[in-house]
Amino acid sequence: MVRFKNILGFILLLISAAAGSIAMAQGSGERFAGEASLGAQPAIPIHIELHRSGETVTGTVSIPGATFELVDAAGGNAIAGRFQGQGGSGALTLNIAGDDLTGAFDLAGQPGTITAHRTTADAESFFRPPEQRLDLTTAQWMEDLDRLVTILTSEHASPFHRVSRAQFEQQASELRAALPKLDGPAVAVAFRRLAALIGDGHTSVVLPNGRPRLPIEFYWFEDGLRVTGISGSQSSALGAKLVAVDNVAVSDVTERLRAHIPQAETQWHFRAGVPALLANPDVLRAIGLGAGPAYTFNLETEDGAQKSVDMTAATDTEADATLGGNAPLWQRNEEQAFWSERLADGSVYVNWRSYDGLADNMAALLRRLDAEHPRRLIIDLRDNDGGDFNIGRIFVEEIKRRASLNRRGVLYVMIGRKTFSAAMTNAADFQRSTEAVLVGEPAGAAPNNWQEVRRFTLPNSGLSVGVSTRYYEFLPGKADLVPDLSMPPEPSDWGSPEDAGLRLVLAQPVP
């Protein structure tokens, strides 16, 4: 969850990732890059480009994934004006002294600060992720490990809330001793495991991109892990249950993977994380399942027959055959942050996957709901892993104040293992403050835990590190956000127009 983006107004989450495009159209100007902070929120990178015409100043202010314009700005080395983007605006002042820029902004009565330095880089270059490298020397990996340890132990607001300092330092020491014997991919996996020791799901090392993958996908159902996607040549394995990997029992494999997934979230977060790791040969190698790139998955088909499929990792192959021929409802239209459709019975189904552009999407949906007066409103958060819960709370309040929608038996919210961070928070808001009925399985995020991630980049490898900076209690005394009506996913959800959870909702009486 990145609350800071919302506190800068809806602006920052509503504008597409086009950093620098407006500025480049105007030609090169004065450029500054640094950080912006609002209160106790984590600092985020910021890029400012200024263009002058006498005392009049135009330009752009950009953060990762969003940009907005300066308007009504004027001055020399002391500039006063406003920033403006789709959905809102705010005031700011900038002071330039040589190559240094400091600033202040105000939005909705909340003050923030900017600290930046002159740069030649445009916004697009400044925000471009650094190139990742795994072909490092032992000395370079040691430097990255030292930096990782520093980040995890000094930037996290409470690094030893789950693991003791002694346990953490012991694992870091063991990794330091093992580094000379590990290749780059193995070090990256070991870094992930060290970060996972902290415990919360927002604190992590992101595994390197572009690495070979195995063309197989699993989903963890109530009766175990089953194949939901695979390369077309192996499509007969779709729906089969995983029994072992390279003849190592699945129970042993999942237990070995446990150390690579933060354990201070819920068991559903663990279930959500395992399938992706099963398709990662670097991780499988790290947990002792052979040297790769080939692995054998031992399966059991619906009729009880034993079947093995051999998989070889590659960067240009993918799981292109899907169980039932289509993803389940909550995973469809994955390129859309927010979509809706009217169902045959007059209900409106809303798939709220992302917070990107939520203010505009919310406004359009509310206009539709006010015009159509649906029989039910069904909001699906099962594939939403978070954003900014403050924007979401505005949505919750808008639904709450509509008496025709805020009724038991009319308003439903669907949750599941991937309902994480802000999405979990807003689902809890619906449960606490509206008449919504929650349906599905428990959320992946623990309702009382550390959030507000701040990101860093390791100096040599370019690996991304996130750490949590703030603790929240959204449901004091509760370990999980639990649905009112339980309906875990079923294999038949794949390929079906209506999954089991939605069918359960549609079977409920309408008052």
Short mmCIF file of C-alpha atoms in Angstrom, two decimals, residues 210-217 229-234 279-281 293-295 297 310-321:
data_model
loop_
_atom_site.label_atom_id
_atom_site.label_comp_id
_atom_site.label_asym_id
_atom_site.label_seq_id
_atom_site.Cartn_x
_atom_site.Cartn_y
_atom_site.Cartn_z
CA GLY A 210 13.68 -12.21 -17.34
CA ARG A 211 14.79 -15.51 -15.80
CA PRO A 212 13.70 -18.83 -17.40
CA ARG A 213 10.39 -20.25 -16.18
CA LEU A 214 8.71 -23.63 -16.34
CA PRO A 215 5.58 -23.61 -18.55
CA ILE A 216 3.23 -24.87 -15.86
CA GLU A 217 0.76 -23.16 -13.51
CA GLY A 229 -2.12 -24.00 -17.00
CA ILE A 230 0.51 -25.83 -19.03
CA SER A 231 2.21 -25.84 -22.43
CA GLY A 232 -0.17 -27.00 -25.13
CA SER A 233 1.70 -30.23 -25.81
CA GLN A 234 1.02 -31.36 -22.21
CA ALA A 279 7.38 -22.67 -11.76
CA ASN A 280 10.67 -20.98 -10.87
CA PRO A 281 13.67 -23.30 -11.46
CA PRO A 293 16.63 -26.48 -15.87
CA ALA A 294 14.50 -29.63 -16.26
CA TYR A 295 12.10 -30.95 -13.61
CA PHE A 297 6.14 -33.11 -11.95
CA ASP A 310 8.77 -33.31 -17.84
CA MET A 311 9.29 -29.55 -17.95
CA THR A 312 12.31 -27.59 -19.12
CA ALA A 313 12.69 -23.95 -18.16
CA ALA A 314 12.99 -21.36 -20.90
CA THR A 315 12.36 -17.65 -21.40
CA ASP A 316 10.33 -18.10 -24.59
CA THR A 317 7.81 -20.73 -23.55
CA GLU A 318 4.63 -20.28 -21.54
CA ALA A 319 1.64 -22.13 -20.16
CA ASP A 320 -0.68 -21.52 -23.11
CA ALA A 321 -3.32 -24.17 -22.36
#
